[in-house]
XYZ file of C-alpha atoms in Angstrom:
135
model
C 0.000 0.000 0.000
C 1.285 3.334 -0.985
C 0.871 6.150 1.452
C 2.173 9.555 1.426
C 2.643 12.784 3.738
C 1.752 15.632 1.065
C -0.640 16.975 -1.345
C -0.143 19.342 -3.887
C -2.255 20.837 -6.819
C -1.635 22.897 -9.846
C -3.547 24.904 -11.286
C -3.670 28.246 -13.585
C -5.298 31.224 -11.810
C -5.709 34.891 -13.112
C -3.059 37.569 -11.583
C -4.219 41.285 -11.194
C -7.171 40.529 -13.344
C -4.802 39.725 -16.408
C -6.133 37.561 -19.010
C -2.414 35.696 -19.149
C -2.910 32.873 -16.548
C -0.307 32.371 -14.067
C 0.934 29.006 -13.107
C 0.334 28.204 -8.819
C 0.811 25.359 -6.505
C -0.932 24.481 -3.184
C 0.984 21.960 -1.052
C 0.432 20.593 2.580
C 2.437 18.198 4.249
C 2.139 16.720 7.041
C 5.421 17.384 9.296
C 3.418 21.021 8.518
C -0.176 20.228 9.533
C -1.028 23.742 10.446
C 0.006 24.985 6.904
C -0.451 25.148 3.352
C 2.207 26.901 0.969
C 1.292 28.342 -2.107
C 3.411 29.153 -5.000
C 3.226 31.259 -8.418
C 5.731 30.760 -10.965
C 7.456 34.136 -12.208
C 7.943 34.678 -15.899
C 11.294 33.588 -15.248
C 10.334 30.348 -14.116
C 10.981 30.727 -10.475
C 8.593 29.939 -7.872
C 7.980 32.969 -5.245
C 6.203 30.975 -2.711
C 3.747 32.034 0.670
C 3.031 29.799 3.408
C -0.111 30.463 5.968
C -2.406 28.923 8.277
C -4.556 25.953 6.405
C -7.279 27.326 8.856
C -7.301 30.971 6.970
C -8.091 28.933 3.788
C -10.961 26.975 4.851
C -12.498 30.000 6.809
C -11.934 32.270 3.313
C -14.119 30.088 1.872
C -17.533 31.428 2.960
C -15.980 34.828 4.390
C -13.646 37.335 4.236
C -10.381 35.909 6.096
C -7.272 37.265 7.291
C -6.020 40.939 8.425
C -2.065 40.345 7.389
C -0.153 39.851 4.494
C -2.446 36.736 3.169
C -6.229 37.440 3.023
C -8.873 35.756 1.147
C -12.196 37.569 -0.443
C -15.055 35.451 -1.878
C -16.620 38.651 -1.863
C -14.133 40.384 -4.032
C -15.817 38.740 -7.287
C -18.790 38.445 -9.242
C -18.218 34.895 -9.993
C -19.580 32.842 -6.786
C -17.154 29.970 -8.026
C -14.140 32.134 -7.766
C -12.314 33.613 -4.523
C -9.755 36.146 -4.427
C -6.471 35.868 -2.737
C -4.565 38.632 -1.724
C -0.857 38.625 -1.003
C 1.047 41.391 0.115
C 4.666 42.332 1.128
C 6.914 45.698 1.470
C 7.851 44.278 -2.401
C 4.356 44.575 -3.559
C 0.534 43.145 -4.140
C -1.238 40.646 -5.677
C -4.513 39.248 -6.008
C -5.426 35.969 -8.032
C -8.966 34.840 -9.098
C -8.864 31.338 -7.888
C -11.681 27.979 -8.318
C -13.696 27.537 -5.541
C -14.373 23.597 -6.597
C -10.217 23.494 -6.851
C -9.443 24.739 -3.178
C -12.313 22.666 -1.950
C -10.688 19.446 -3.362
C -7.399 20.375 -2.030
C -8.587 20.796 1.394
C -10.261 17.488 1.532
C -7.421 15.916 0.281
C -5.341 17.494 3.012
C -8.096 16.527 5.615
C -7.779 13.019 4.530
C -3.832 13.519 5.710
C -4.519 15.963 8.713
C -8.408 16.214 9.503
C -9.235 19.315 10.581
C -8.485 19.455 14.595
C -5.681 16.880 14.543
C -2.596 19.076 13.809
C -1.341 18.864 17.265
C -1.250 15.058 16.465
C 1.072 15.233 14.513
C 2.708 18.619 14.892
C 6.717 17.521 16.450
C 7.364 20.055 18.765
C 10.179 18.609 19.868
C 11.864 18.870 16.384
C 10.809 22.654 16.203
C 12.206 22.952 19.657
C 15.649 21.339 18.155
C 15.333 23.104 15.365
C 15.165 26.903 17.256
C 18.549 25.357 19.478
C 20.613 24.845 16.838
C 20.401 28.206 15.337
């Protein structure tokens, strides 16, 4: 049997309202259970990648989430099967259009990995701990 400690999922979302999709990337991992990352590949082909709490996904997806530099809008478009995401840094902001039906099926995926309210199961303290000591 074939297990594994990760999802990911690709998909092409709409920056700034361009019409040129860009290319993005959810993952969760396990040995991360609090997390997702998401990542947009530059013209350039590098990845420029954010990581935030899974919980301010699955909250964004019925309300307006998040006060920092990640927030997510269903609210933002006209399009109920869309949701915005909002990134922003001293280097600038974004927003990408983003499937509804596409987050949804990554989330479940990741709750088949991590259901929701069983990080601390397998969140390793102890190797964050080790991992703060050594710096």
């Amino acid at each position: 049997m074939h297990t594994t400690d990760a999802v990911h999922q690709t998909q092409f979302v709409l920056l700034n309202e361009s019409t040129t999709p860009v290319l993005s990337r959810l993952s969760f991992h396990v040995a991360e259970p609090y997390a997702v990352t998401v990542a947009f590949r530059t013209e350039r082909g590098r990845w420029i990648e954010w990581t935030f709490a899974r919980d301010l996904l699955v909250a964004g997806l019925d309300e307006p989430t998040g006060i920092g530099d990640v927030r997510i809008r269903p609210d933002l478009s006209e399009d109920e099967a869309l949701l915005t995401l909002e990134i922003e840094s001293p280097d600038g902001y974004a927003s990408f259009e983003l499937e509804r039906a596409d987050l949804e099926a990554f989330l479940e995926s990741s709750y088949e990995l991590v259901p929701l309210g069983a990080e601390s199961e397998h969140f390793d303290i102890e190797g964050l701990i080790e991992e703060i000591s050594n710096v």
